[in-house]
PDB file of C-alpha atoms and ligand atoms in Angstrom:
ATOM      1  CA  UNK X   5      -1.548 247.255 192.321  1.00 86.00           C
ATOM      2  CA  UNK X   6       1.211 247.418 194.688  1.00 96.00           C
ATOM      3  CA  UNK X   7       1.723 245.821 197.477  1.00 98.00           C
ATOM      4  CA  UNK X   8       3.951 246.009 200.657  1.00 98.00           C
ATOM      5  CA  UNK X   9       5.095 243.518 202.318  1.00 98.00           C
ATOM      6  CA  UNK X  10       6.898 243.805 206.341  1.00 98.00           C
ATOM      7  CA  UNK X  11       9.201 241.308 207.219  1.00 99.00           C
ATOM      8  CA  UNK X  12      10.501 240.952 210.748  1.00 99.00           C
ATOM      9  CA  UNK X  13      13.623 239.051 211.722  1.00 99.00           C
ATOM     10  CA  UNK X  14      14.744 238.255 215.623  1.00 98.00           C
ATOM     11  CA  UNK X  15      18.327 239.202 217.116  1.00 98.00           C
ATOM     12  CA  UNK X  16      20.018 236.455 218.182  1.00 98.00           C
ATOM     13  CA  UNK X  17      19.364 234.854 221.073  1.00 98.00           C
ATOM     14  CA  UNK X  18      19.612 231.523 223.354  1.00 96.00           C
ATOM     15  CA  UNK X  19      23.475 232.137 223.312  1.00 96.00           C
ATOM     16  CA  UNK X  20      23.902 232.568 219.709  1.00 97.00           C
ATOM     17  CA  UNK X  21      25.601 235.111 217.878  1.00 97.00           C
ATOM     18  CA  UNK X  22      23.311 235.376 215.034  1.00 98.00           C
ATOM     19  CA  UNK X  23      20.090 234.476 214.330  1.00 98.00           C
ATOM     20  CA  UNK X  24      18.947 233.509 210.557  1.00 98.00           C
ATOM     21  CA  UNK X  25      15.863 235.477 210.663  1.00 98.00           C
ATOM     22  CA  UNK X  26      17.343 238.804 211.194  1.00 98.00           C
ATOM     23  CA  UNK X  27      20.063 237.780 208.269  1.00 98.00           C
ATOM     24  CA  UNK X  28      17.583 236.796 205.684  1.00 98.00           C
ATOM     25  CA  UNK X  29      15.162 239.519 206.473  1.00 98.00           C
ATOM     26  CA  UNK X  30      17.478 242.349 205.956  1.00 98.00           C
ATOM     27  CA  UNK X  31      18.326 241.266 202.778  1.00 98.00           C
ATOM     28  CA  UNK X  32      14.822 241.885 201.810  1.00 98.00           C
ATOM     29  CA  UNK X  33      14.744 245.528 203.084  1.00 98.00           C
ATOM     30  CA  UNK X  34      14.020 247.482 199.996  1.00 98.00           C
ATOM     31  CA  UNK X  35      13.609 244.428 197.623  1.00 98.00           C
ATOM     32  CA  UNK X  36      11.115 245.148 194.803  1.00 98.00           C
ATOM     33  CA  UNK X  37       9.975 241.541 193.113  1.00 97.00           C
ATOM     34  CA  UNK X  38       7.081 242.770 190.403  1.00 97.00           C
ATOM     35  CA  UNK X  39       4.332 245.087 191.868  1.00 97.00           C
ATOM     36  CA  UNK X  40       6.245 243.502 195.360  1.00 98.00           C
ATOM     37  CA  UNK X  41       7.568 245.697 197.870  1.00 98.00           C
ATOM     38  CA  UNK X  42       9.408 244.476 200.949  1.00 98.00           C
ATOM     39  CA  UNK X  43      10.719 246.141 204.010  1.00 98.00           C
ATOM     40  CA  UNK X  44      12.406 244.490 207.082  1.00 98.00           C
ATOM     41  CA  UNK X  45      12.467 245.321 210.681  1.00 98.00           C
ATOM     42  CA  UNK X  46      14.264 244.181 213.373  1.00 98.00           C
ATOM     43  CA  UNK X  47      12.514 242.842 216.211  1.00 98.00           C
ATOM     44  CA  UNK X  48      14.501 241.848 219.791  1.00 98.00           C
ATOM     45  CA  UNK X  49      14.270 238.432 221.184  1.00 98.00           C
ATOM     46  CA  UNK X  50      11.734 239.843 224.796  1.00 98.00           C
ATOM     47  CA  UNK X  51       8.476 239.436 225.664  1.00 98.00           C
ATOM     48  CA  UNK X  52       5.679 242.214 224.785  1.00 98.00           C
ATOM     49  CA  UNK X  53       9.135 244.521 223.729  1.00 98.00           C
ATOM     50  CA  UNK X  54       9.104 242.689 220.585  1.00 98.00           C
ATOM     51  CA  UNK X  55       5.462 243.450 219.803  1.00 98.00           C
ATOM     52  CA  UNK X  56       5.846 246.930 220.999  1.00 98.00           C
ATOM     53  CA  UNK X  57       8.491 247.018 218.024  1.00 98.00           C
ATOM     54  CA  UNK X  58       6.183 245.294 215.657  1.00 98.00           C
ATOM     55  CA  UNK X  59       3.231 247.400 216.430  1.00 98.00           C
ATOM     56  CA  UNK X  60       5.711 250.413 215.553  1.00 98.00           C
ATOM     57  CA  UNK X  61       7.014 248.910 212.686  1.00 98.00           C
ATOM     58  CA  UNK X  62       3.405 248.626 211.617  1.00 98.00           C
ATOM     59  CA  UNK X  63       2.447 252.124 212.081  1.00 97.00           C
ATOM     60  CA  UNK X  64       6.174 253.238 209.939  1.00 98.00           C
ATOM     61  CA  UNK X  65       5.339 251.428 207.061  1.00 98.00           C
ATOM     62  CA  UNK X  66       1.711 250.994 206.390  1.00 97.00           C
ATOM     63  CA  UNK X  67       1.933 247.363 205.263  1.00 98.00           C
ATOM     64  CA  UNK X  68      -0.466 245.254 203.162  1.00 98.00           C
ATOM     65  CA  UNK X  69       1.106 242.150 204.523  1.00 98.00           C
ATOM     66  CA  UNK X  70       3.260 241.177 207.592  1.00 98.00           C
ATOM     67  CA  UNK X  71       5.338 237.972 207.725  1.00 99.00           C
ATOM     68  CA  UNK X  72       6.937 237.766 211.162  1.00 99.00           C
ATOM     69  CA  UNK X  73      10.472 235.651 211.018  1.00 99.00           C
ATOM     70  CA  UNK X  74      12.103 233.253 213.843  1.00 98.00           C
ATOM     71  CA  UNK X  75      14.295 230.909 214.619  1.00 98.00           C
ATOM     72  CA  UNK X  76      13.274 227.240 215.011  1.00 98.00           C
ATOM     73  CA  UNK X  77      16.605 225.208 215.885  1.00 98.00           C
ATOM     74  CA  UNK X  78      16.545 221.532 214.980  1.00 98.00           C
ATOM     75  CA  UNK X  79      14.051 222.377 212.462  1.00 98.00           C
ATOM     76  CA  UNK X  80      14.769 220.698 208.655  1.00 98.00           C
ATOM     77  CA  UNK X  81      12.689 223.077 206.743  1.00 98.00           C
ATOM     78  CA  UNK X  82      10.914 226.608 206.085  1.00 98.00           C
ATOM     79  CA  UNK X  83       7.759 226.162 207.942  1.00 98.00           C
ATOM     80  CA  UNK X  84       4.577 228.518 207.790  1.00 98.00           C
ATOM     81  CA  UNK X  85       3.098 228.249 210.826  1.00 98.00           C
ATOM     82  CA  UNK X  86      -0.619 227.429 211.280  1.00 98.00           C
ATOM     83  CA  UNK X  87      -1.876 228.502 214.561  1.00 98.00           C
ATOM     84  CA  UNK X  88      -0.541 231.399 217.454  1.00 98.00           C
ATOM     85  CA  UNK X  89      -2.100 230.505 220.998  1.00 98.00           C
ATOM     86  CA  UNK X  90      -2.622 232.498 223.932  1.00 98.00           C
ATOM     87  CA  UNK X  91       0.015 231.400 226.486  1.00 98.00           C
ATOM     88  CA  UNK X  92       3.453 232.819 227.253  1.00 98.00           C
ATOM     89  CA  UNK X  93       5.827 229.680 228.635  1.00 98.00           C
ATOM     90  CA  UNK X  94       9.254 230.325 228.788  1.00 98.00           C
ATOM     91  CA  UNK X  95      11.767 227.230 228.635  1.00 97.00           C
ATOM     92  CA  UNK X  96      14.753 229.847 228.797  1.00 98.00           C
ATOM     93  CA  UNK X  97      14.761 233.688 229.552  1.00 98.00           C
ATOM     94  CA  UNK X  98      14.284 235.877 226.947  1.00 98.00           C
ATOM     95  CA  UNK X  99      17.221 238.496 226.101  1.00 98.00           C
ATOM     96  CA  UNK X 100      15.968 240.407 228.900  1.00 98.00           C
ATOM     97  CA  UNK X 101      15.710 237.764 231.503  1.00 98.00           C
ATOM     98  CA  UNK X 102      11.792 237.310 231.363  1.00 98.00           C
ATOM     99  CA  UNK X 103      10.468 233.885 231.760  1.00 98.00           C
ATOM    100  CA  UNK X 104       6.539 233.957 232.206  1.00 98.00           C
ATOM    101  CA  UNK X 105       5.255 230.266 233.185  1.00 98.00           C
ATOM    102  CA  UNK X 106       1.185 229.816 232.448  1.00 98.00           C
ATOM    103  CA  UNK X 107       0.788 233.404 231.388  1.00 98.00           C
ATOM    104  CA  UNK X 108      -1.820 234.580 228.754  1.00 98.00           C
ATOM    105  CA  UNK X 109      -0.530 236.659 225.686  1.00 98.00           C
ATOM    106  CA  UNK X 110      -4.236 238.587 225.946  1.00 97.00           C
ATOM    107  CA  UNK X 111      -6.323 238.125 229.285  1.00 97.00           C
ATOM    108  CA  UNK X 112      -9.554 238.645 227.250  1.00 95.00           C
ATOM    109  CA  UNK X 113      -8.260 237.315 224.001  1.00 97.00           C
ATOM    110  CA  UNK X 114      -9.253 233.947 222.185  1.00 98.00           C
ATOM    111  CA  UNK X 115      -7.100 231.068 223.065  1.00 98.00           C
ATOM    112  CA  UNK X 116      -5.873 230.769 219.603  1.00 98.00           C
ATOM    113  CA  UNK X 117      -5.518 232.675 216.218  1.00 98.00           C
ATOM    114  CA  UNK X 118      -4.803 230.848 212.433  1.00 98.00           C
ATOM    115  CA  UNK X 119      -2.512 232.407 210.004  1.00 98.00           C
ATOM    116  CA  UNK X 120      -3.588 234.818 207.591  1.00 98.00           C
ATOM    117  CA  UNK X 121      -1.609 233.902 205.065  1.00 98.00           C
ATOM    118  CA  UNK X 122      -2.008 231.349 202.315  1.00 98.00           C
ATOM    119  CA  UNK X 123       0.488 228.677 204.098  1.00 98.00           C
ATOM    120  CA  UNK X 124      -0.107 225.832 201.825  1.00 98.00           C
ATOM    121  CA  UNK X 125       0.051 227.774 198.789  1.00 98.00           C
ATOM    122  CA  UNK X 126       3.334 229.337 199.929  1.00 98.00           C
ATOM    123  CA  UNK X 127       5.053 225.776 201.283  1.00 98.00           C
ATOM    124  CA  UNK X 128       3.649 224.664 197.106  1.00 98.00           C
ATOM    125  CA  UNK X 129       5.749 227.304 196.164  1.00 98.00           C
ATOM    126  CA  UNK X 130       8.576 227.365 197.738  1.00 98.00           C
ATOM    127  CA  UNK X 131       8.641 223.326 197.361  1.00 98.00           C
ATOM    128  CA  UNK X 132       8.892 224.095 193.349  1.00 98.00           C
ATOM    129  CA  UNK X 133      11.996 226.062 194.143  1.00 98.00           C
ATOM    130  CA  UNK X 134      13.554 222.681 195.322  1.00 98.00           C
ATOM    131  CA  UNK X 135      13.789 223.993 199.090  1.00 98.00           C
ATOM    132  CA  UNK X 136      12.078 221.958 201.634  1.00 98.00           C
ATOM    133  CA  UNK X 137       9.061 223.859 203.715  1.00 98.00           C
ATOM    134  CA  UNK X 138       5.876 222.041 205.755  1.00 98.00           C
ATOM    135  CA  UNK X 139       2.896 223.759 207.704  1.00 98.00           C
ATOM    136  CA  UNK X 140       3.638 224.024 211.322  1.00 98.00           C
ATOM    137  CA  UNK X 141       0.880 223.294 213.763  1.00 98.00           C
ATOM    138  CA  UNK X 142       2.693 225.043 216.770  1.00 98.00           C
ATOM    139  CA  UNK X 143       5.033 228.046 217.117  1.00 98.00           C
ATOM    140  CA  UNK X 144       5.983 226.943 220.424  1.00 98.00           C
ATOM    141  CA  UNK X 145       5.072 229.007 223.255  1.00 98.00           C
ATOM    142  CA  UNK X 146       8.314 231.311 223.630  1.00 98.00           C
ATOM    143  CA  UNK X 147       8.297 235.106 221.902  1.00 98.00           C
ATOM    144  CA  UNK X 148       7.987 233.547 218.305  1.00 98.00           C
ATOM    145  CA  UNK X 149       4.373 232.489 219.363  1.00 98.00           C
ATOM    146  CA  UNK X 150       3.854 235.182 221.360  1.00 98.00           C
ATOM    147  CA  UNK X 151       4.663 238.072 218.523  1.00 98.00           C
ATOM    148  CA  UNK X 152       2.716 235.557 215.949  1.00 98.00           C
ATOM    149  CA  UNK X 153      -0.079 235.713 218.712  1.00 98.00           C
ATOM    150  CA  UNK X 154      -0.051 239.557 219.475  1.00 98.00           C
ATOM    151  CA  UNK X 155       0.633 240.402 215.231  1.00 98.00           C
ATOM    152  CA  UNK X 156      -2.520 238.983 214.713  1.00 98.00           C
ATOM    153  CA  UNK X 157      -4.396 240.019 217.969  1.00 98.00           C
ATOM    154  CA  UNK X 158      -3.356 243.902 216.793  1.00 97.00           C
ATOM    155  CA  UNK X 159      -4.287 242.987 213.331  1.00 98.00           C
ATOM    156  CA  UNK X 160      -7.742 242.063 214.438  1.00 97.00           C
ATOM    157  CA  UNK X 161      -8.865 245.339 216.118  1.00 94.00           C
ATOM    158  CA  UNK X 162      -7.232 247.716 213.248  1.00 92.00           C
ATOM    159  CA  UNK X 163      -9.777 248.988 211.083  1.00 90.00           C
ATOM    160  CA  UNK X 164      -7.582 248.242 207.885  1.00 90.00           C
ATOM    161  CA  UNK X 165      -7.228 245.034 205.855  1.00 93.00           C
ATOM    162  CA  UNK X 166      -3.831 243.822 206.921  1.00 98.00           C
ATOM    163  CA  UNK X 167      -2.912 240.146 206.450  1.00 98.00           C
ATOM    164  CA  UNK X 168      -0.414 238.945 208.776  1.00 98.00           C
ATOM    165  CA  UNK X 169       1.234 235.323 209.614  1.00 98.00           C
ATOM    166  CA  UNK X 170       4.926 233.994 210.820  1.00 99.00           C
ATOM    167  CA  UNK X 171       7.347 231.841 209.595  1.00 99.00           C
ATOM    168  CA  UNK X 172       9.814 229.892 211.089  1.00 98.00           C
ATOM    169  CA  UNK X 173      12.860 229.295 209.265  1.00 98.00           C
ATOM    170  CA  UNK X 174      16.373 226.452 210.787  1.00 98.00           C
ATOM    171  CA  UNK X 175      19.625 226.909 211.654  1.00 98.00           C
ATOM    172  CA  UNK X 176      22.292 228.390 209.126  1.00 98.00           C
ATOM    173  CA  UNK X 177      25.420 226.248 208.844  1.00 98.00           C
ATOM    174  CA  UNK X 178      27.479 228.275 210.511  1.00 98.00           C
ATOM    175  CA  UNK X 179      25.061 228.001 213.512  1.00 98.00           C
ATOM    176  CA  UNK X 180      25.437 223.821 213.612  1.00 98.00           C
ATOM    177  CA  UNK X 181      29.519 223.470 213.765  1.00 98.00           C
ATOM    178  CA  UNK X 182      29.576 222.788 217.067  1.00 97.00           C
ATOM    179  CA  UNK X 183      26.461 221.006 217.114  1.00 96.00           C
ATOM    180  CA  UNK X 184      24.899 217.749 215.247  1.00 97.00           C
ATOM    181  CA  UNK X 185      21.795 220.075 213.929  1.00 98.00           C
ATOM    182  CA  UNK X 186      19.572 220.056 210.548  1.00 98.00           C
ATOM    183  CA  UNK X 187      20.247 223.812 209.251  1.00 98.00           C
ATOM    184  CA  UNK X 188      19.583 225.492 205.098  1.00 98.00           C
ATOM    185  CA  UNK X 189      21.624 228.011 203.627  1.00 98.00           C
ATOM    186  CA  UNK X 190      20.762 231.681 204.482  1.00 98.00           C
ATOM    187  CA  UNK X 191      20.396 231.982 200.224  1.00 98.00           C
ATOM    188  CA  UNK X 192      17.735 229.362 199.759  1.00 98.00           C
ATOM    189  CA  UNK X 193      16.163 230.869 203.470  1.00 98.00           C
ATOM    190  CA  UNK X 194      15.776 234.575 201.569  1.00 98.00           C
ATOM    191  CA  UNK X 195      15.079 232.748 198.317  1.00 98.00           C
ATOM    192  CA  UNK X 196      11.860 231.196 200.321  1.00 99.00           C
ATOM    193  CA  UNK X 197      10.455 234.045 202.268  1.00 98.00           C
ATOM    194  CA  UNK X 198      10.526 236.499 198.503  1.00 98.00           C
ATOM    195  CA  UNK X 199       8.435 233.534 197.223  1.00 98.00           C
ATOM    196  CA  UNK X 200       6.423 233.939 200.309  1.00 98.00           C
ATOM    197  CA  UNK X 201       5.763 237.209 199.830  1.00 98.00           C
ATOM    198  CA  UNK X 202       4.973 237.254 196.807  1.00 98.00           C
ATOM    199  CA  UNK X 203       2.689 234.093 196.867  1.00 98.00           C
ATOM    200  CA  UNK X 204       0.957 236.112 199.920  1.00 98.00           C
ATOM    201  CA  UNK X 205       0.329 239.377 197.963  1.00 98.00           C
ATOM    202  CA  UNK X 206      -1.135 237.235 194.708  1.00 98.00           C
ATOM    203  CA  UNK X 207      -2.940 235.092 196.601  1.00 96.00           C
ATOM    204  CA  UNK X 208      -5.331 235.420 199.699  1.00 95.00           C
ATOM    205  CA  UNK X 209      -7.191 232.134 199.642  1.00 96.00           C
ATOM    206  CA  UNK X 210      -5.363 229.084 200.309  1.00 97.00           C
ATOM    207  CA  UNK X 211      -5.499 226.217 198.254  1.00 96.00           C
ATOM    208  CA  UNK X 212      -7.150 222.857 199.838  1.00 96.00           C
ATOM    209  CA  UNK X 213      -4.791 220.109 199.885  1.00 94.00           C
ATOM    210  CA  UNK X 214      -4.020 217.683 202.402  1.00 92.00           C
ATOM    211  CA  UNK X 215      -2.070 218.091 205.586  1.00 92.00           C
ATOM    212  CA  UNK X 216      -1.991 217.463 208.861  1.00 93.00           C
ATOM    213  CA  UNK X 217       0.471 215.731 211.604  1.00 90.00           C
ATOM    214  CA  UNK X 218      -0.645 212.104 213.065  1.00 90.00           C
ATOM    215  CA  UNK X 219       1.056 213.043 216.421  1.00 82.00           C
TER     216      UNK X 219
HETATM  217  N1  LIG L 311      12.976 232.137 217.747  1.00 80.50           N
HETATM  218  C1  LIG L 311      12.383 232.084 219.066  1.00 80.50           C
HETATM  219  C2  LIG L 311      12.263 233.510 219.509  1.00 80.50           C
HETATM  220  C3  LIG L 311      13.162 234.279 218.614  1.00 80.50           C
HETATM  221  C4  LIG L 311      13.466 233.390 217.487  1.00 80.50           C
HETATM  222  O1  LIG L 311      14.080 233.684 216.471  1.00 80.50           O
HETATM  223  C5  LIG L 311      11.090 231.274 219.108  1.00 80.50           C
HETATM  224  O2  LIG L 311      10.912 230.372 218.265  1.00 80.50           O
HETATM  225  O3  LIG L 311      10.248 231.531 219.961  1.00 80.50           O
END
């Protein structure tokens, strides 16, 4: 059966001039991998904007699966993220010059959401590729969580079966010239999220194997 899969990428932000998301994302729009479908959206860097455009996005294109994409700077590999929580804290504005301190993403909401996608599956899989991915236990609490928080917030009160999870992905190189920075190529970054998506749409049990961070 077919499947279709949503991407989202960020635009740049934090006083960059792209953002690796957005780039690998768009190369999906349109990709067909097997019974795979993917489209890609563009999301902007702002609080409750961004899920505004998701929720959109979501409406557009009827997904079975949505895999929400963002920038994590100083990051060394493709990292499925674990858990979205409740709280909007801003280090820096957003692209719109919004920076909420001790906010809730949901007044009446749970304090946290997991994933719905098979993370440790799709780090296995990507691994076998030869491109380095861990589970993340925290998005952070800028709009990466808070999109990752709402996606799966709006997923829980639609009446259809939509899986839904986020990703965050490093630096490209061209991001870390001026700057001593971990980053992947923007080939192996697309290369990982099609294996993601696929892994997603075969698969929506994860697999048990250990994890975890000691700190
Ligand atoms: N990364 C930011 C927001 C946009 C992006 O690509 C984050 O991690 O919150």
């Amino acid at each position: 059966m077919e499947k279709k899969v949503l991407f989202t990428g960020f635009d740049p932000f934090g006083g960059e001039s792209v953002n690796p998301s957005w780039e690998a994302v768009k190369q999906l729009n349109g990709f067909t991998e097997g019974s795979v479908i993917m489209v890609s959206e563009q999301v902007p860097t702002v609080f409750d904007k961004s899920l505004t455009v998701l929720r959109q996005a979501i409406k557009k294109h009827q997904p079975d699966i949505v895999i929400c994409v963002g920038q994590a700077g100083g990051r060394m590999q493709i990292t499925p993220e674990r858990t979205a929580i409740n709280l909007n804290e801003a280090r820096i504005p957003d692209n719109e010059g919004n920076q909420p301190i001790d906010e809730p993403i949901s007044p009446d909401g749970p304090a946290a959401y997991w994933t719905g996608l098979p993370i440790k599956r799709i780090v296995e899989e990507i691994k076998k590729e030869g491109i380095p991915a861990a589970v993340s236990y925290t998005a952070g609490t800028f709009v990466c969580n808070h999109l990752f928080y709402g996606l799966m917030d709006e997923l829980s009160r639609l009446p259809l079966h939509i899986r839904g999870g986020f990703i965050h992905i490093p630096y490209i190189p061209e991001q870390t010239l001026e700057k001593a920075a971990p980053s992947l190529s923007l080939n192996l970054m697309v290369k990982a999220l099609k294996i993601a998506a696929v892994t997603a749409a075969a698969h929506e049990d994860d697999i048990h194997t250990g994890g975890g961070e000691l700190h």
